[in-house]
Amino acid sequence: MKKVAIFASGNGSNFQALAEASLRKELNADICLLVCDQPEAYVVKRARHLGIPVFSFRAKEYPSKEAFENEIALELAKRGVEWIILAGYMRLIGSTLLNRYRNRIVNIHPSLLPAFPGKDAIGQALDAGVKVTGVTIHFVDEGMDTGPIIAQQSVNILAEDTRETLQKKIQAVEHELYPKTINELLDE
Ligand code: GRF
């Protein structure tokens, strides 16, 4: 089984979905670390509850992205991490990690990329008035949500949808699609 680290910054529902799939032996990966740039985030509590080790840090305590990514890289190397799974990690990955994990970093984004990259993709879709949005899983490169697409699934936007109902539908898709896609990717 491939060793993976999950990077997250906030709530962590995707982290939870992956960890639960792993507990059910339905994930072809060993989640050996949560990396979190917000030590108070709820995802940290989820990890502690599940007994998954956490490396948390505050970016502002480091002189540069390179400095904190070097420390992350050490933590990953210590545990033999082979793949990085981003799940709501609100930072661009820098060259330190990209060079070490080239083509082995994946991200999930709540829109059908290349539509609505960046922050608040769900709000962007609602504001644009599109009738279909969805979820994209892609490899991470230097850009913001720009790397090669691995998997996508659409979600219809109905007239009665609000931000809350749409977010719920998108997250339900994410929680199924992410473990499934990671299994396919890591089996290769
Ligand atoms: C997800 O919608 C994901 O697509 C995006 O950030 C959100 C994280 O949600 N990258 P959660 O923290 O996993 O609940």
JSON list of C-alpha atoms and ligand atoms in Angstrom, two decimals, residues 10-15 87-90 107-110 122 170-171 174-175, ligand 1:
[
{"chain": "A", "resi": 10, "resn": "GLY", "atom": "CA", "xyz": [-10.32, 23.67, 7.51]},
{"chain": "A", "resi": 11, "resn": "ASN", "atom": "CA", "xyz": [-13.29, 21.47, 8.21]},
{"chain": "A", "resi": 12, "resn": "GLY", "atom": "CA", "xyz": [-11.86, 18.25, 6.83]},
{"chain": "A", "resi": 13, "resn": "SER", "atom": "CA", "xyz": [-14.93, 16.39, 5.61]},
{"chain": "A", "resi": 14, "resn": "ASN", "atom": "CA", "xyz": [-12.90, 14.99, 2.70]},
{"chain": "A", "resi": 15, "resn": "PHE", "atom": "CA", "xyz": [-10.15, 13.99, 5.11]},
{"chain": "A", "resi": 87, "resn": "ALA", "atom": "CA", "xyz": [-8.21, 18.19, 0.63]},
{"chain": "A", "resi": 88, "resn": "GLY", "atom": "CA", "xyz": [-9.10, 21.81, 1.22]},
{"chain": "A", "resi": 89, "resn": "TYR", "atom": "CA", "xyz": [-5.49, 22.99, 1.72]},
{"chain": "A", "resi": 90, "resn": "MET", "atom": "CA", "xyz": [-5.74, 26.72, 1.14]},
{"chain": "A", "resi": 107, "resn": "ASN", "atom": "CA", "xyz": [-6.18, 18.09, -5.44]},
{"chain": "A", "resi": 108, "resn": "ILE", "atom": "CA", "xyz": [-9.97, 18.16, -5.35]},
{"chain": "A", "resi": 109, "resn": "HIS", "atom": "CA", "xyz": [-11.85, 21.26, -6.46]},
{"chain": "A", "resi": 110, "resn": "PRO", "atom": "CA", "xyz": [-15.60, 21.98, -6.26]},
{"chain": "A", "resi": 122, "resn": "ILE", "atom": "CA", "xyz": [-19.54, 27.20, -5.53]},
{"chain": "A", "resi": 170, "resn": "ILE", "atom": "CA", "xyz": [-21.04, 18.74, -4.21]},
{"chain": "A", "resi": 171, "resn": "GLN", "atom": "CA", "xyz": [-19.53, 17.44, -1.00]},
{"chain": "A", "resi": 174, "resn": "GLU", "atom": "CA", "xyz": [-16.51, 14.59, -3.42]},
{"chain": "A", "resi": 175, "resn": "HIS", "atom": "CA", "xyz": [-16.68, 12.07, -0.60]},
{"chain": "B", "resi": 1, "resn": "GRF", "atom": "C1", "xyz": [-13.83, 20.93, -0.74]},
{"chain": "B", "resi": 1, "resn": "GRF", "atom": "O1", "xyz": [-15.02, 21.40, -1.31]},
{"chain": "B", "resi": 1, "resn": "GRF", "atom": "C2", "xyz": [-12.75, 20.80, -1.76]},
{"chain": "B", "resi": 1, "resn": "GRF", "atom": "O2", "xyz": [-13.23, 20.59, -3.05]},
{"chain": "B", "resi": 1, "resn": "GRF", "atom": "C3", "xyz": [-12.06, 22.14, -1.70]},
{"chain": "B", "resi": 1, "resn": "GRF", "atom": "O3", "xyz": [-12.13, 22.53, -0.36]},
{"chain": "B", "resi": 1, "resn": "GRF", "atom": "C4", "xyz": [-13.26, 21.92, 0.25]},
{"chain": "B", "resi": 1, "resn": "GRF", "atom": "C5", "xyz": [-12.77, 21.27, 1.52]},
{"chain": "B", "resi": 1, "resn": "GRF", "atom": "O4", "xyz": [-13.84, 20.80, 2.29]},
{"chain": "B", "resi": 1, "resn": "GRF", "atom": "N1", "xyz": [-10.72, 22.07, -2.21]},
{"chain": "B", "resi": 1, "resn": "GRF", "atom": "P1", "xyz": [-13.54, 19.87, 3.55]},
{"chain": "B", "resi": 1, "resn": "GRF", "atom": "O5", "xyz": [-12.58, 20.66, 4.44]},
{"chain": "B", "resi": 1, "resn": "GRF", "atom": "O6", "xyz": [-12.96, 18.60, 3.05]},
{"chain": "B", "resi": 1, "resn": "GRF", "atom": "O7", "xyz": [-14.86, 19.69, 4.21]}
]
